[in-house]
PDB file of C-alpha atoms in Angstrom:
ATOM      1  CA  UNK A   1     -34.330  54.033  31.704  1.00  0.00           C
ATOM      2  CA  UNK A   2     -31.609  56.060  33.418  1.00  0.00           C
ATOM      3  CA  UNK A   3     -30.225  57.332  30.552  1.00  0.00           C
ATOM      4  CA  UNK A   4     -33.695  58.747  29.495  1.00  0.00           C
ATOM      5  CA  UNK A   5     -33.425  60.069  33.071  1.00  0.00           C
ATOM      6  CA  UNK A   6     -30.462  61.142  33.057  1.00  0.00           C
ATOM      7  CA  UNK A   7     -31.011  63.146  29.330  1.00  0.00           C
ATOM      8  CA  UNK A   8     -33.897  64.592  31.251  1.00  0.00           C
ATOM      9  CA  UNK A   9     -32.110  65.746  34.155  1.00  0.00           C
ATOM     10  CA  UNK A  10     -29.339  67.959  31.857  1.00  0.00           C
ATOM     11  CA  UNK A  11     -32.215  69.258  29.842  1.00  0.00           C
ATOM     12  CA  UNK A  12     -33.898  70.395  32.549  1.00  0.00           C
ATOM     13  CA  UNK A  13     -31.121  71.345  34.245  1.00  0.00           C
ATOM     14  CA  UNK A  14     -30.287  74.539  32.182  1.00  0.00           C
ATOM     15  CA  UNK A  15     -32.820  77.225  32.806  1.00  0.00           C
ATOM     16  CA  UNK A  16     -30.643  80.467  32.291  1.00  0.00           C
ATOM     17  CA  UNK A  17     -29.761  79.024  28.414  1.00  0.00           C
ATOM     18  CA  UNK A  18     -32.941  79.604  26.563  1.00  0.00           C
ATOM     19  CA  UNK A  19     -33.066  77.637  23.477  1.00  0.00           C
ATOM     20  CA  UNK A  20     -32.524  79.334  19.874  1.00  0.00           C
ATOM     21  CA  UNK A  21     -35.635  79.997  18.497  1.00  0.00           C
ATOM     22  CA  UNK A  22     -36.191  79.619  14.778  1.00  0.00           C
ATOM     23  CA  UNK A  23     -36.615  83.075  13.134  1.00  0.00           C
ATOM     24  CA  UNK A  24     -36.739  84.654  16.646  1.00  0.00           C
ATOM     25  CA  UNK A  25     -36.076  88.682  16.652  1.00  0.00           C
ATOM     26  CA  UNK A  26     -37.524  88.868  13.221  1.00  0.00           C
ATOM     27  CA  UNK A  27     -41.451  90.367  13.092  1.00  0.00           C
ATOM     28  CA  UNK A  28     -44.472  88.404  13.502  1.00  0.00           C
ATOM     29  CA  UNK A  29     -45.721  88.724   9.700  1.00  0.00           C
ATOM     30  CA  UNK A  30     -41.801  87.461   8.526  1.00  0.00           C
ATOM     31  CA  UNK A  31     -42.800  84.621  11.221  1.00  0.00           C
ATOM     32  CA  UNK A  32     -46.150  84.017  10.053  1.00  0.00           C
ATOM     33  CA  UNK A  33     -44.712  84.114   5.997  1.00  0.00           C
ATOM     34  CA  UNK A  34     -41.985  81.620   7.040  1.00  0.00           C
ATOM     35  CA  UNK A  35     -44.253  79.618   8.832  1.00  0.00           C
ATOM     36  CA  UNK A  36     -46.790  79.378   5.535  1.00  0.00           C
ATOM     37  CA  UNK A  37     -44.020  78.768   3.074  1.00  0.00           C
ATOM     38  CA  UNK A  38     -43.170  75.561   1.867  1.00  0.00           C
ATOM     39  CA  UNK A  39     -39.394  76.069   0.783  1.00  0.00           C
ATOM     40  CA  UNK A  40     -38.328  73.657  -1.787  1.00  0.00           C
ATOM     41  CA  UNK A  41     -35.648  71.033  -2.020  1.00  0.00           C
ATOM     42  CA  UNK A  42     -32.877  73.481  -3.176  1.00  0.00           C
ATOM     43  CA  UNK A  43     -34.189  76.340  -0.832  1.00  0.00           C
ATOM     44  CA  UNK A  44     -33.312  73.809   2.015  1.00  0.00           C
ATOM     45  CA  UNK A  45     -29.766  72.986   0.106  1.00  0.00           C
ATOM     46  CA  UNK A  46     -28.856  76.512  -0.535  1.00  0.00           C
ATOM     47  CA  UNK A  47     -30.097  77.743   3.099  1.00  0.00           C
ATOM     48  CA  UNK A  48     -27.342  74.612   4.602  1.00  0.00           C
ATOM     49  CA  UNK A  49     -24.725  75.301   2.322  1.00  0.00           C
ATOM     50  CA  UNK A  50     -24.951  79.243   2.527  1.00  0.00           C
ATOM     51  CA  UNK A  51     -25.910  79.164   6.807  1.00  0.00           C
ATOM     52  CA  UNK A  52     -25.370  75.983   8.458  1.00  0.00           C
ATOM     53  CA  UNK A  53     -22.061  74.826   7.189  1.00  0.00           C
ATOM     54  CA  UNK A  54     -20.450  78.248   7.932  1.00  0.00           C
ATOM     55  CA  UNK A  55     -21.661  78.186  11.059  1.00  0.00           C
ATOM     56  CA  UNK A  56     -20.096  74.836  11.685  1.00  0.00           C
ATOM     57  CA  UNK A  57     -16.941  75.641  10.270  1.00  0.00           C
ATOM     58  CA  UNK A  58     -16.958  78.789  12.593  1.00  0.00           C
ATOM     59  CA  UNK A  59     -17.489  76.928  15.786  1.00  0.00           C
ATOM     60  CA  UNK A  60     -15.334  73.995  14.485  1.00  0.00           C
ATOM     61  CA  UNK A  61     -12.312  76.459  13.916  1.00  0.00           C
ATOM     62  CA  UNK A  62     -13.194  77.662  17.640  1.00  0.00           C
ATOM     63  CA  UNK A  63     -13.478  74.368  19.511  1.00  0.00           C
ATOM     64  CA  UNK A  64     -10.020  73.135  17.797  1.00  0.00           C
ATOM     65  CA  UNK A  65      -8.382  76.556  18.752  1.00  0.00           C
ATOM     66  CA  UNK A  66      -9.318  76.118  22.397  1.00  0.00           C
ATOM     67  CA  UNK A  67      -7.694  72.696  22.805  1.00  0.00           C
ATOM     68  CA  UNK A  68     -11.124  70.660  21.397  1.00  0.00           C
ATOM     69  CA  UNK A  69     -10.361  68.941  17.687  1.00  0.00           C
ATOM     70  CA  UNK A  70     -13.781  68.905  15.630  1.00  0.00           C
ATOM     71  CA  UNK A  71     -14.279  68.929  12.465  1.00  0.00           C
ATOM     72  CA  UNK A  72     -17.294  69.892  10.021  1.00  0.00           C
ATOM     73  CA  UNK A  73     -18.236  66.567   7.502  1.00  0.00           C
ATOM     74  CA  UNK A  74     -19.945  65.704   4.497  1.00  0.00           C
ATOM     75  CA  UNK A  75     -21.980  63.617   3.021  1.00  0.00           C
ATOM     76  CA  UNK A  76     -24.441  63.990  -0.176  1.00  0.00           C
ATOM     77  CA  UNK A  77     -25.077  67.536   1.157  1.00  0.00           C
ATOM     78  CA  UNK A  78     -25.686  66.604   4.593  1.00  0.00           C
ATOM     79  CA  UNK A  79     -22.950  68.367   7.065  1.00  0.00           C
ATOM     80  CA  UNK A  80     -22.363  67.843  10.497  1.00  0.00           C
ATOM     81  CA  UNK A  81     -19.987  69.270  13.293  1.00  0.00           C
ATOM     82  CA  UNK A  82     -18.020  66.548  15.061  1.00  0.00           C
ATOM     83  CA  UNK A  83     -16.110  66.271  18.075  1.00  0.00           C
ATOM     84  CA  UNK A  84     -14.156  63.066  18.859  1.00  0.00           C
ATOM     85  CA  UNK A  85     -14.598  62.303  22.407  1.00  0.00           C
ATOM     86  CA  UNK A  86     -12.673  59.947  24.386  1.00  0.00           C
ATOM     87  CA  UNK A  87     -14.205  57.005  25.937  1.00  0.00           C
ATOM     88  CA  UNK A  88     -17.716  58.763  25.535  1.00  0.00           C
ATOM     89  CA  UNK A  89     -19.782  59.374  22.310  1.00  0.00           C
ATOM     90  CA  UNK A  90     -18.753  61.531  20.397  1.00  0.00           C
ATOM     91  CA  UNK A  91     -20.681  65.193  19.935  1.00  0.00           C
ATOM     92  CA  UNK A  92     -22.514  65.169  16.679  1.00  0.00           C
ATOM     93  CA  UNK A  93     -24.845  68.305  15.050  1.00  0.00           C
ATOM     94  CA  UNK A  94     -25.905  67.664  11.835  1.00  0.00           C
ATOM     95  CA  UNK A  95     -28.032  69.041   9.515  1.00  0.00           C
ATOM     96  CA  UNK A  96     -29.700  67.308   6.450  1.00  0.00           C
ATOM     97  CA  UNK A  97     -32.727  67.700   4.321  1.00  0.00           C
ATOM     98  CA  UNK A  98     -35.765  66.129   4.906  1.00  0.00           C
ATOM     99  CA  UNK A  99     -39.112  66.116   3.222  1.00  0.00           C
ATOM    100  CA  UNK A 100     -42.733  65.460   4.455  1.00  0.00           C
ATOM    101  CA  UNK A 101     -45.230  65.255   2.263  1.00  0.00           C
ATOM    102  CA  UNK A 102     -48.096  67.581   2.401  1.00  0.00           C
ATOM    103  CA  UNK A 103     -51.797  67.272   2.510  1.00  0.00           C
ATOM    104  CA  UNK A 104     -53.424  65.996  -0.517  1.00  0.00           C
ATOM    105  CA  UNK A 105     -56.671  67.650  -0.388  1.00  0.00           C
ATOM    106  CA  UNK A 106     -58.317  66.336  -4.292  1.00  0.00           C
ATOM    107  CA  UNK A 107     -57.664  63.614  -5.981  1.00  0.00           C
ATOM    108  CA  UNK A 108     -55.374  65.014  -8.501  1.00  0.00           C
ATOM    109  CA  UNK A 109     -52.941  65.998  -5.248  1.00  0.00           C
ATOM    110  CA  UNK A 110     -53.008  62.749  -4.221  1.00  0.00           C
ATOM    111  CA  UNK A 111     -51.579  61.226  -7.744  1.00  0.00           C
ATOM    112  CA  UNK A 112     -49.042  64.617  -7.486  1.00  0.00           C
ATOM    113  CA  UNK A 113     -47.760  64.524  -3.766  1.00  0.00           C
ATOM    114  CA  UNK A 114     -46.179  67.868  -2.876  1.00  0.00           C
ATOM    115  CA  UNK A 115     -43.518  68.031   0.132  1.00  0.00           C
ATOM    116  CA  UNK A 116     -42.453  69.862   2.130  1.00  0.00           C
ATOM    117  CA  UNK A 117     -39.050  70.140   2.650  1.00  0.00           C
ATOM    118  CA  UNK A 118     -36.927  70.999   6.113  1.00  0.00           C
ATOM    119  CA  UNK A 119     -33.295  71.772   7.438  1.00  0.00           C
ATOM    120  CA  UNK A 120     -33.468  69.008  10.370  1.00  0.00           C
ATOM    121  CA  UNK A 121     -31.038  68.472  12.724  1.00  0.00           C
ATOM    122  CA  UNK A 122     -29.380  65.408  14.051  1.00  0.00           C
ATOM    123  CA  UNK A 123     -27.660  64.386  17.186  1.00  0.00           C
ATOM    124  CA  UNK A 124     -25.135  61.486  18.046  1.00  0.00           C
ATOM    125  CA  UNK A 125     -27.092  61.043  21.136  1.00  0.00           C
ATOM    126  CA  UNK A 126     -30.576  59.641  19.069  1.00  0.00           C
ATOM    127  CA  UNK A 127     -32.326  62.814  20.319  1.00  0.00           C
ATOM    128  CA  UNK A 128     -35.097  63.823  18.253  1.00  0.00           C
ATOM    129  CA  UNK A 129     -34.186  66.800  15.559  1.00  0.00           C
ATOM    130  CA  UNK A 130     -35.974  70.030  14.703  1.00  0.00           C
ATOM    131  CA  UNK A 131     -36.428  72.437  11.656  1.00  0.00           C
ATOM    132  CA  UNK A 132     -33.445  74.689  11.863  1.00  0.00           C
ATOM    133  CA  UNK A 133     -34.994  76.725   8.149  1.00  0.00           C
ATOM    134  CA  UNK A 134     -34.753  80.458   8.529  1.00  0.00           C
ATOM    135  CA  UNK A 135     -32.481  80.523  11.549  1.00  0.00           C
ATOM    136  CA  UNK A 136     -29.536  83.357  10.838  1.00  0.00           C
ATOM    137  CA  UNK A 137     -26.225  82.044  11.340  1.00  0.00           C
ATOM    138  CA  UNK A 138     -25.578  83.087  14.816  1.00  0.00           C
ATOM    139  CA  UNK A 139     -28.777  81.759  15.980  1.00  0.00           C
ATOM    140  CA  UNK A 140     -27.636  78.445  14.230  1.00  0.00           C
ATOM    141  CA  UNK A 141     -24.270  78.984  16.462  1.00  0.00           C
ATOM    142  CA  UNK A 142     -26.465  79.862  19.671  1.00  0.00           C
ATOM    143  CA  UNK A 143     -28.234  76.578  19.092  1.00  0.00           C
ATOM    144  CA  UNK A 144     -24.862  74.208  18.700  1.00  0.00           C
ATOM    145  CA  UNK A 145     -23.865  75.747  21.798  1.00  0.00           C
ATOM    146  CA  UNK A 146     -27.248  74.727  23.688  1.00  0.00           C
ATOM    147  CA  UNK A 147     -26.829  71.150  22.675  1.00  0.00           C
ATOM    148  CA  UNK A 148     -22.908  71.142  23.479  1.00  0.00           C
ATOM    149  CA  UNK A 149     -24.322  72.247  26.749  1.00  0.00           C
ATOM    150  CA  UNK A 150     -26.423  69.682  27.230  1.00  0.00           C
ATOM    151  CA  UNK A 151     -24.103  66.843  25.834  1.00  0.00           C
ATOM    152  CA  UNK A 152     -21.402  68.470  28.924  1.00  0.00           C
ATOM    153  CA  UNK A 153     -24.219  67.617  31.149  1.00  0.00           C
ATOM    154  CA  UNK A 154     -24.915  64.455  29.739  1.00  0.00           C
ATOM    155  CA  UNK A 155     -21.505  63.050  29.546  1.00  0.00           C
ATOM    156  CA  UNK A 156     -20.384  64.297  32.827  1.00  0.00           C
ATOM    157  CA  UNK A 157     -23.458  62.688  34.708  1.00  0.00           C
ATOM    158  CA  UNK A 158     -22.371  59.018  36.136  1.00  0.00           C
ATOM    159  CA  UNK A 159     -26.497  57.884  35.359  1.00  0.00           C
ATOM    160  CA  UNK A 160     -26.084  58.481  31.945  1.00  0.00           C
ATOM    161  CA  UNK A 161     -24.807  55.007  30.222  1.00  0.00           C
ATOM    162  CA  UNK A 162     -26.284  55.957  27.144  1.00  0.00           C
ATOM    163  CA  UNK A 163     -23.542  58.717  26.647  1.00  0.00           C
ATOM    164  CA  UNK A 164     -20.658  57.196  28.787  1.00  0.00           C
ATOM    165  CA  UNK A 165     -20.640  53.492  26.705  1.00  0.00           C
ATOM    166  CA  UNK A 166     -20.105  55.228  23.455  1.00  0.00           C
ATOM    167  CA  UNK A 167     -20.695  52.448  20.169  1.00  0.00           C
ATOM    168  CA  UNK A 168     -18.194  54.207  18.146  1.00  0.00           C
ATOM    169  CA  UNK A 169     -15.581  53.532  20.248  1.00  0.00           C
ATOM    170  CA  UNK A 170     -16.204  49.927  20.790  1.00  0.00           C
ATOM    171  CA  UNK A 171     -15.187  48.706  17.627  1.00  0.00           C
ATOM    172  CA  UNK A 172     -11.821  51.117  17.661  1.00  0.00           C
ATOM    173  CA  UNK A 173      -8.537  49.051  17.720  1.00  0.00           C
TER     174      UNK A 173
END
């Protein structure tokens, strides 16, 4: 329960760094359409491979060139920016695609399920992910930097055990 507190406490902690907003600066009908469309499997794939893992590798290179290793990873089109920490978890952003289905509203829908599909992020940290679709690449960059932000605040905070006992490095030689 003090971690949970503790995750709180750096969350709330951080007024002056507003958190990237999804298609933010763009106008409200290019909201509205990407709000109403349902982007497909390989929309998702093409936006993470063409936005996300750039953007990873960008802030990757960065991190390493100030003294910080990380490293972008991975897996079955899944990518995430890591940064081995010692003694504490590691910080993780990932991205993968996920799919939901959608509303079957006749019978024939319901023997055809449609999904939707989503760019959803990941943390090391079990937090709970959001839809980063439709973000530009420096928004995407903006939003690594919020969670970094918060994972400083988390790590650094003696109330935190969830962060400071890190499961990775329990099983390390």
């Amino acid at each position: 329960m003090r971690a949970d507190l503790a995750q709180r406490d750096a969350q709330s902690a951080m007024p002056s760094t507003p958190p990237a907003q999804p298609a933010s600066g763009l106008t409200w009908q290019r909201r509205l359409a990407l709000i109403l469309h349902s982007p497909s499997e390989k929309e998702v794939q093409r936006f993470i491979a063409n936005e996300v893992r750039p953007a990873f590798e960008q802030v990757a290179r960065e991190l390493t060139r100030t003294g910080r290793p990380a490293e972008v990873v991975e897996e079955n089109g899944t990518y995430a920016l890591h940064c081995p920490a010692e003694g504490v978890r590691d910080f993780i952003y990932g991205v993968s695609t996920v799919s939901h289905p959608l509303a079957s509203l006749s019978p024939f829908d319901t023997a055809h399920p449609d999904y939707r599909f989503e760019a959803r992020t990941y943390f090391s940290n079990g937090a709970r992910g959001y839809d980063v679709m439709g973000m530009t690449r420096d928004q995407i960059i903006a939003d690594i930097l919020v969670q970094l932000e918060r994972y400083q605040l988390l790590v650094q905070s003696p109330a935190s055990q969830l962060v400071t006992e890190a499961p990775e490095h329990l099983n390390a030689g």
